[in-house]
Coordinates of C-alpha atoms and ligand atoms in Angstrom, one line a residue:
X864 CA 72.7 -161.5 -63.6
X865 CA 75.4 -159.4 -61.2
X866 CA 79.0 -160.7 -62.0
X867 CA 81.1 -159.8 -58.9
X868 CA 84.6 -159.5 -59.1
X869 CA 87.3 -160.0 -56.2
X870 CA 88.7 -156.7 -54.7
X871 CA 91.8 -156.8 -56.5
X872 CA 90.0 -158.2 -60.1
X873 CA 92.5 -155.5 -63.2
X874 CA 90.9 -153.4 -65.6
X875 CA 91.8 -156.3 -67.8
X876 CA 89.7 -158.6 -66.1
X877 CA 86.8 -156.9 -65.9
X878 CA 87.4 -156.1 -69.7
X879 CA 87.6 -160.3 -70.6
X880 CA 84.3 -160.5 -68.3
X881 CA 82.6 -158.3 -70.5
X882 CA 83.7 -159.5 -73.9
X883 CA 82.9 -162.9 -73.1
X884 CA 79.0 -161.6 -72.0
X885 CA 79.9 -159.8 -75.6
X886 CA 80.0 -163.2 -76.5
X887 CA 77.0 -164.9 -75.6
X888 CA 75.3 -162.4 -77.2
X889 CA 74.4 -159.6 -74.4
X890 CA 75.6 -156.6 -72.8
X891 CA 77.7 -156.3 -70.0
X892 CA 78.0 -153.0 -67.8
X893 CA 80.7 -152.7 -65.5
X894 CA 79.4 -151.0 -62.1
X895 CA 82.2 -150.0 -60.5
X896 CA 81.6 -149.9 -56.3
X897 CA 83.8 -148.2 -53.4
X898 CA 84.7 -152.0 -52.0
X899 CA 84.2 -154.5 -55.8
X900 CA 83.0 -153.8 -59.5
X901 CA 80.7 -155.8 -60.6
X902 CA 79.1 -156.3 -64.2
X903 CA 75.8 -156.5 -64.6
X904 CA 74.4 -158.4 -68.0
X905 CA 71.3 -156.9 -69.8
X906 CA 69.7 -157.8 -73.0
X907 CA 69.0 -161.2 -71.9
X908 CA 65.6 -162.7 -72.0
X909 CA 66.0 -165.5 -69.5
X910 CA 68.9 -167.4 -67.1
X911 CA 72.3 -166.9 -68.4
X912 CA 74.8 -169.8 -68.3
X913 CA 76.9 -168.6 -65.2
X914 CA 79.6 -171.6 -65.9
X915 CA 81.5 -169.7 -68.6
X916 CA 82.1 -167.1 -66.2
X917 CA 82.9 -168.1 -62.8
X918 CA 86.1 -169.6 -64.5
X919 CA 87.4 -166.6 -65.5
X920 CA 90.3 -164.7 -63.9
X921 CA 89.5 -162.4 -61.3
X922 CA 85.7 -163.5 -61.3
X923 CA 84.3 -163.6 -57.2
X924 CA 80.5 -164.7 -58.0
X925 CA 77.3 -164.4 -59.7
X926 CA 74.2 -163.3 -58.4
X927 CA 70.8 -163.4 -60.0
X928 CA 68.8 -160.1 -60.4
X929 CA 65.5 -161.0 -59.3
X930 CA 63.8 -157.7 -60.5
X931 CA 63.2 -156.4 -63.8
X932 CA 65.2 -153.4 -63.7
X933 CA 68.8 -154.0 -63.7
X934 CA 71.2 -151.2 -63.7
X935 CA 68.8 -149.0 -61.2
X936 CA 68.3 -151.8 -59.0
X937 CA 70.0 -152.0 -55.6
X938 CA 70.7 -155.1 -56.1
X939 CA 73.2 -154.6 -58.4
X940 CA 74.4 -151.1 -57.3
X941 CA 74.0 -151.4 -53.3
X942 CA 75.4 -148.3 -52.2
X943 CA 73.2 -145.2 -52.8
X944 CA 74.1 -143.1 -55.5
X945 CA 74.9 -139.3 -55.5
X946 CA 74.4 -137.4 -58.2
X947 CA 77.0 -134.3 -58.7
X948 CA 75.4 -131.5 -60.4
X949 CA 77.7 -128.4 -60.4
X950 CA 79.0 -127.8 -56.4
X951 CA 76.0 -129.9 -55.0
X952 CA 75.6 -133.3 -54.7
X953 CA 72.1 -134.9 -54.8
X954 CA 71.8 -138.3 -52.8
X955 CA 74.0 -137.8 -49.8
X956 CA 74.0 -135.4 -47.6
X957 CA 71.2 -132.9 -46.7
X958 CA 68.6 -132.2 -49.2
X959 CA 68.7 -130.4 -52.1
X960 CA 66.0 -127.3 -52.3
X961 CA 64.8 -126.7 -56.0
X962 CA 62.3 -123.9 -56.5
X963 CA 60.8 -121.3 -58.5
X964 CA 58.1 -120.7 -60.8
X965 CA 56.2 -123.2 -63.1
X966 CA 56.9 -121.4 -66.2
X967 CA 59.4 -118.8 -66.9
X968 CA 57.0 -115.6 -68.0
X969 CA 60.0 -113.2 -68.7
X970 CA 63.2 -111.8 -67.8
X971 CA 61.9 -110.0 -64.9
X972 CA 59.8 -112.5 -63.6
X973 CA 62.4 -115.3 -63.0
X974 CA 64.8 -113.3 -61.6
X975 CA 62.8 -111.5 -59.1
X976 CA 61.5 -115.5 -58.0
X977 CA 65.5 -116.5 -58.8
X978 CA 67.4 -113.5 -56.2
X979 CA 63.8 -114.4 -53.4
X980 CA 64.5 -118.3 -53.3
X981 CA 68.8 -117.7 -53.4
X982 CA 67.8 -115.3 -50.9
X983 CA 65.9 -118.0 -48.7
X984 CA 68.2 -121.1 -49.4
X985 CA 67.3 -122.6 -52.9
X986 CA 70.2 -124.1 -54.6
X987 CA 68.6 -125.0 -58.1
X988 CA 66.1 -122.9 -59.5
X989 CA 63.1 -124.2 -61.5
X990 CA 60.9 -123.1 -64.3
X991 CA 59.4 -124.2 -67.6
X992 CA 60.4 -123.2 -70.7
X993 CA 58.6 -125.7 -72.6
X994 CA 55.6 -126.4 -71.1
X995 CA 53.2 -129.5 -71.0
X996 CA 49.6 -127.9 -70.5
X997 CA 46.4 -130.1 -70.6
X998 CA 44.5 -127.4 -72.5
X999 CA 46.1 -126.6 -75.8
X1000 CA 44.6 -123.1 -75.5
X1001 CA 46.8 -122.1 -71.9
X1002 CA 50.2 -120.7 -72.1
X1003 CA 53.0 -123.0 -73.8
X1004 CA 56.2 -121.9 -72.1
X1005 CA 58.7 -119.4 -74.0
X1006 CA 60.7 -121.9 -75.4
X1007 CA 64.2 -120.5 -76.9
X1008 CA 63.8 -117.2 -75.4
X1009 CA 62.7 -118.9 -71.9
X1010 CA 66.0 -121.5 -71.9
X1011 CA 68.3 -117.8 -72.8
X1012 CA 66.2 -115.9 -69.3
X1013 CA 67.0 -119.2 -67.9
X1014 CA 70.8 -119.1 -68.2
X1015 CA 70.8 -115.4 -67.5
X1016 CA 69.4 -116.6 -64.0
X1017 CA 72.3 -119.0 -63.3
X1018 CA 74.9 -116.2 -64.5
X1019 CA 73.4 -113.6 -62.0
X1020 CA 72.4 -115.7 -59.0
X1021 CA 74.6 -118.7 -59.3
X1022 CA 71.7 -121.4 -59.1
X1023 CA 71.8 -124.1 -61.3
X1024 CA 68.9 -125.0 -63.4
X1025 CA 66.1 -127.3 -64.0
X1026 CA 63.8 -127.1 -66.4
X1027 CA 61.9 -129.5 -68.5
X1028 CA 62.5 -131.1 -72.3
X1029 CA 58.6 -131.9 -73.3
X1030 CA 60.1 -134.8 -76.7
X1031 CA 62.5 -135.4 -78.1
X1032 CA 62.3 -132.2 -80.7
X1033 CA 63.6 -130.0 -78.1
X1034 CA 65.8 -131.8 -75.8
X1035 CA 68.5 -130.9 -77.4
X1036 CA 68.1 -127.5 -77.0
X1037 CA 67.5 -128.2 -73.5
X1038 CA 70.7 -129.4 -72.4
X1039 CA 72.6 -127.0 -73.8
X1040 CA 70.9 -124.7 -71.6
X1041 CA 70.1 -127.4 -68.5
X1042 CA 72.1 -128.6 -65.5
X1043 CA 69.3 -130.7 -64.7
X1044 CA 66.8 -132.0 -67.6
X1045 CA 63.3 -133.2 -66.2
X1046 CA 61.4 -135.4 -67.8
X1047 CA 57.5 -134.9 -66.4
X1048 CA 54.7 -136.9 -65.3
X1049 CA 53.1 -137.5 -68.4
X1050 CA 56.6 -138.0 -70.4
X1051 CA 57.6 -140.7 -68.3
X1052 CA 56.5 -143.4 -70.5
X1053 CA 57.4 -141.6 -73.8
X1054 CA 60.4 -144.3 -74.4
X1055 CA 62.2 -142.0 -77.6
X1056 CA 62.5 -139.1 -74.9
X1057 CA 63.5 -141.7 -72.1
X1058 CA 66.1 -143.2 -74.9
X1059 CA 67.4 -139.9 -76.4
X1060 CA 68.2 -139.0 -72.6
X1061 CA 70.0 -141.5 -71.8
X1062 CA 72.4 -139.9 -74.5
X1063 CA 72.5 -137.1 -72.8
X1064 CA 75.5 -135.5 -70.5
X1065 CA 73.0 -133.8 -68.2
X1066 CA 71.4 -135.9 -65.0
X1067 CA 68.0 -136.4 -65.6
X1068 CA 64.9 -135.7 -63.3
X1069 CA 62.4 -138.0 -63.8
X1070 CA 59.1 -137.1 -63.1
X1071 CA 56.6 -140.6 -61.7
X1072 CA 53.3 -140.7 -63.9
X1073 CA 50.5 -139.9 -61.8
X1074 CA 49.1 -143.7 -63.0
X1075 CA 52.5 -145.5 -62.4
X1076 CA 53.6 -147.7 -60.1
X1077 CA 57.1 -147.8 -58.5
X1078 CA 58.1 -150.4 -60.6
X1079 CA 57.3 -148.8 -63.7
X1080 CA 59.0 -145.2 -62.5
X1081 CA 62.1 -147.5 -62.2
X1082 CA 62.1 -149.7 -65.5
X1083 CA 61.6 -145.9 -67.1
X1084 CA 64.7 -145.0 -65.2
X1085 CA 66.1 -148.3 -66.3
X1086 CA 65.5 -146.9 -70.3
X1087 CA 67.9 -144.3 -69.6
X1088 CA 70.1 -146.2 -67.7
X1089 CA 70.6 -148.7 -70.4
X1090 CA 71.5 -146.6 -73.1
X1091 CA 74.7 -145.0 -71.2
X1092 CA 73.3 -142.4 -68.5
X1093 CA 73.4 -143.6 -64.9
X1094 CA 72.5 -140.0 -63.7
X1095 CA 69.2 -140.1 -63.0
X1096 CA 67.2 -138.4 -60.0
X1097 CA 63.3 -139.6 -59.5
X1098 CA 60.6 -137.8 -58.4
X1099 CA 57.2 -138.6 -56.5
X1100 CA 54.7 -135.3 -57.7
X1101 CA 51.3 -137.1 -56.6
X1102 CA 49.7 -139.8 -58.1
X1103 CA 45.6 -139.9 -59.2
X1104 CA 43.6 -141.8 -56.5
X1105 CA 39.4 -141.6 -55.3
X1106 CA 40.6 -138.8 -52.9
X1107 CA 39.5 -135.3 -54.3
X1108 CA 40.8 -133.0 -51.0
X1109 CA 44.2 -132.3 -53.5
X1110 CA 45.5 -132.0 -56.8
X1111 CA 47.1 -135.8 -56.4
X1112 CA 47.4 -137.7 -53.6
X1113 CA 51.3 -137.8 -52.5
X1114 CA 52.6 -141.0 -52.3
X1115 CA 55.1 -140.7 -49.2
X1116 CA 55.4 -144.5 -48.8
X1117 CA 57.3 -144.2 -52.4
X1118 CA 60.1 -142.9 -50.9
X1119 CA 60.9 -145.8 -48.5
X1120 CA 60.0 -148.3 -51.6
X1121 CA 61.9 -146.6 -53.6
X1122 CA 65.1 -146.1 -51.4
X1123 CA 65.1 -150.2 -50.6
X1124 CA 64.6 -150.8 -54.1
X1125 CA 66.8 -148.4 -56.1
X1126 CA 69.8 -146.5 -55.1
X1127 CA 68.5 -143.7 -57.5
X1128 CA 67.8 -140.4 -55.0
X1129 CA 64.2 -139.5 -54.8
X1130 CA 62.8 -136.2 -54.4
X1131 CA 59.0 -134.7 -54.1
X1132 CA 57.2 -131.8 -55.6
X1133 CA 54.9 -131.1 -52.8
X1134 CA 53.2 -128.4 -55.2
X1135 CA 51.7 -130.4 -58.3
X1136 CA 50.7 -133.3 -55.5
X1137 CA 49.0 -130.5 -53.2
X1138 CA 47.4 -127.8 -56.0
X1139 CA 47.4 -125.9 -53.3
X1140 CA 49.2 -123.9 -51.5
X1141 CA 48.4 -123.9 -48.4
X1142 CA 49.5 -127.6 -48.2
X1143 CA 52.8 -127.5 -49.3
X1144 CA 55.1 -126.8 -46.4
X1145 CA 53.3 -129.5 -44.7
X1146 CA 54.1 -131.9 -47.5
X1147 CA 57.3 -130.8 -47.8
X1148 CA 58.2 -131.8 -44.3
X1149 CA 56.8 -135.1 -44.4
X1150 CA 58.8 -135.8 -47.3
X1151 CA 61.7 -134.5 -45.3
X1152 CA 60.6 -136.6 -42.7
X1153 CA 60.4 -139.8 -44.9
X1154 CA 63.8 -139.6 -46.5
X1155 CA 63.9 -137.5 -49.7
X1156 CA 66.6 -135.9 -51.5
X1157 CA 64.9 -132.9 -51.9
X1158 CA 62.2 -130.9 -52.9
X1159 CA 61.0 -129.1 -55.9
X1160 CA 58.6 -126.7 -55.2
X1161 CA 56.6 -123.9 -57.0
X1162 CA 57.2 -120.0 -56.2
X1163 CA 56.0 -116.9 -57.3
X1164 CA 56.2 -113.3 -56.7
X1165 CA 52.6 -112.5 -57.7
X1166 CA 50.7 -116.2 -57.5
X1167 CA 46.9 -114.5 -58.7
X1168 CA 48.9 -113.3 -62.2
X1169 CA 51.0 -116.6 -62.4
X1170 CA 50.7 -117.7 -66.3
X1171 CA 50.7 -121.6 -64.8
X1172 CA 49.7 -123.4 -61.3
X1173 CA 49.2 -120.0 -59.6
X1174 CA 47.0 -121.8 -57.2
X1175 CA 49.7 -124.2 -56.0
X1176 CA 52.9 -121.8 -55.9
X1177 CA 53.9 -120.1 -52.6
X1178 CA 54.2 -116.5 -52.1
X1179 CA 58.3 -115.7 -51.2
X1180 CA 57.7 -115.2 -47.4
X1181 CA 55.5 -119.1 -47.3
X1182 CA 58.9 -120.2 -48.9
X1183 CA 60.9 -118.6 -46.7
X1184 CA 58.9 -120.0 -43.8
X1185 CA 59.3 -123.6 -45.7
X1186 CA 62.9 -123.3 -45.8
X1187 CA 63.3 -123.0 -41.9
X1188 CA 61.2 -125.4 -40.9
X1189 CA 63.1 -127.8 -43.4
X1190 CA 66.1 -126.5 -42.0
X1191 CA 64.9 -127.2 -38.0
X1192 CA 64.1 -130.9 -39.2
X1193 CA 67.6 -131.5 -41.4
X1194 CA 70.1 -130.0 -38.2
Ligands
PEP2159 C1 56.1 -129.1 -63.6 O1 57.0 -129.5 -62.8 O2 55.8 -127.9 -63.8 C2 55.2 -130.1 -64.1 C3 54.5 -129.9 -65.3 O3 55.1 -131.2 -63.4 P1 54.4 -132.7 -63.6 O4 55.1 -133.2 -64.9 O5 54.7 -133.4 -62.4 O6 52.9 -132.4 -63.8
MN2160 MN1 53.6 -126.6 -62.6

């Protein structure tokens, strides 16, 4: 349930709302809007008893959450959220271009990909450190020494970073390295990681499980939400379906659902949906087309000696070509 207060409900007010949800035994979050701040209760398991607090002071209304995510829900948060990750803002505005390698393979490496994609238009630059592989025998990621190449890439070329925190072990390494801390595909239902970053300072990127529908991307947004971090950005990377021409078949039609549902941005890895490269710019501007945030896409100076997802990264100049026709669509 959404507790509305009136325009010019104090500090105060809200304050008694949420002692007295305190009360009754729940939680109360105040979400404060541009036009009223409303508190949203969680922790309950069925109807709260709305007559204890349409008498308080300052109280407008109540409205009743009819989905099973809460905080991420646009019901209770209408407006859509930007997220403000060093001078960019991710949500509003024109989309946000994240690229770069899969996994950072050395010093030289990512900042050869780093100074191409600046170069081209990128504002964030990706790349593993800590890599989730499905064969235990292929390359891991660098870890430590991969996160330190990472913010040497930031102090030369300015771009922030993204790069991934594989459990809960090593996110906190992560985000002292991180502007951005994904959380992939096949982490998106590990609930300590979802938990222990919803601690964290850093926005998350939240990768969708390529078995998981909307609903389920958005009550694992909702685990992070609920312990404290409201900056979270989703991501639709291709989900598994009959169809065998790609990778993953890319779920466009997510990004609609997602935007009436959620006022979380929402962002698409054409790469990891495609697996190859060929197909990516063409992804990327339907996603365009479709309303996302932005993209995350995989680049790489030499793709045939790539240590991860050669196949599916683009070679600087297909990047470069990706980035105008983004930029002919977004004018
Ligand atoms: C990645 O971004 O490199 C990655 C491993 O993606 P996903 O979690 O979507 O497979
Ligand atoms: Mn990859």
């Amino acid at each position: 349930m959404l507790v509305v207060m009136k325009n010019d409900a104090t500090e105060a007010q809200v304050q008694a709302v949420i002692n007295e949800i305190e009360g009754m035994g729940y939680r109360g979050v105040p979400m404060p809007g541009s036009l009223r701040t409303a508190v949203c209760i969680i922790g309950n398991q069925g109807p709260v008893d709305e007559s204890q607090l349409l008498v308080l002071e300052g109280v407008k209304e109540t409205i009743r959450v009819t989905k099973p995510y809460k905080l991420v829900s646009r019901e209770t948060h209408p407006e859509s959220r930007s997220i403000a990750v060093g001078d960019i803002k991710i949500g509003v505005g024109k989309p946000v271009i994240m690229a770069g390698p899969c996994a950072v393979e050395s010093e030289k490496q990512a900042l050869t990909i780093a100074h191409l994609v600046k170069e081209a238009g990128a504002q964030v630059f990706r790349g593993g450190a800590f890599k989730p592989r499905t064969s235990p025998y292929s390359f891991q990621g660098l870890g430590e020494e991969g996160l330190k190449i990472l913010a040497k890439v930031r102090q030369e070329t300015g771009l922030l970073i993204v790069t991934e925190a594989t459990d809960h072990t090593n996110i906190e390494l992560v985000e002292q390295y991180a502007d951005i801390i994904q959380i992939g595909a096949r982490n998106m239902q590990n609930y300590s990681l979802l938990r222990r970053a919803g601690h964290s300072p850093k926005p998350i990127l939240l990768k969708r499980s390529f078995a998981a529908t909307i609903e389920e991307l958005l009550m694992s947004a909702e685990y992070i939400s609920s312990e404290g971090n409201n900056q979270v950005i989703l991501c639709e990377r291709g989900i598994r379906t009959f169809s065998d021409n790609t990778r993953n078949t890319l779920d466009l039609s997510a990004i609609p659902a997602i935007k009436e549902s959620s006022p979380l941005p929402i962002i698409v890895d054409p790469s990891h949906a495609a697996g190859k490269r060929d197909y990516v710019i063409s992804l990327s501007k339907g996603a365009i087309a479709v309303g996302a945030d932005g993209l995350l896409v995989e680049v790489h100076h030499d793709p045939p000696h790539a240590l991860s997802d050669g196949m599916q990264s683009l070679y600087p100049e297909q990047f470069s070509e990706l980035m105008k026709e983004i930029n002919g669509l977004i004018r």
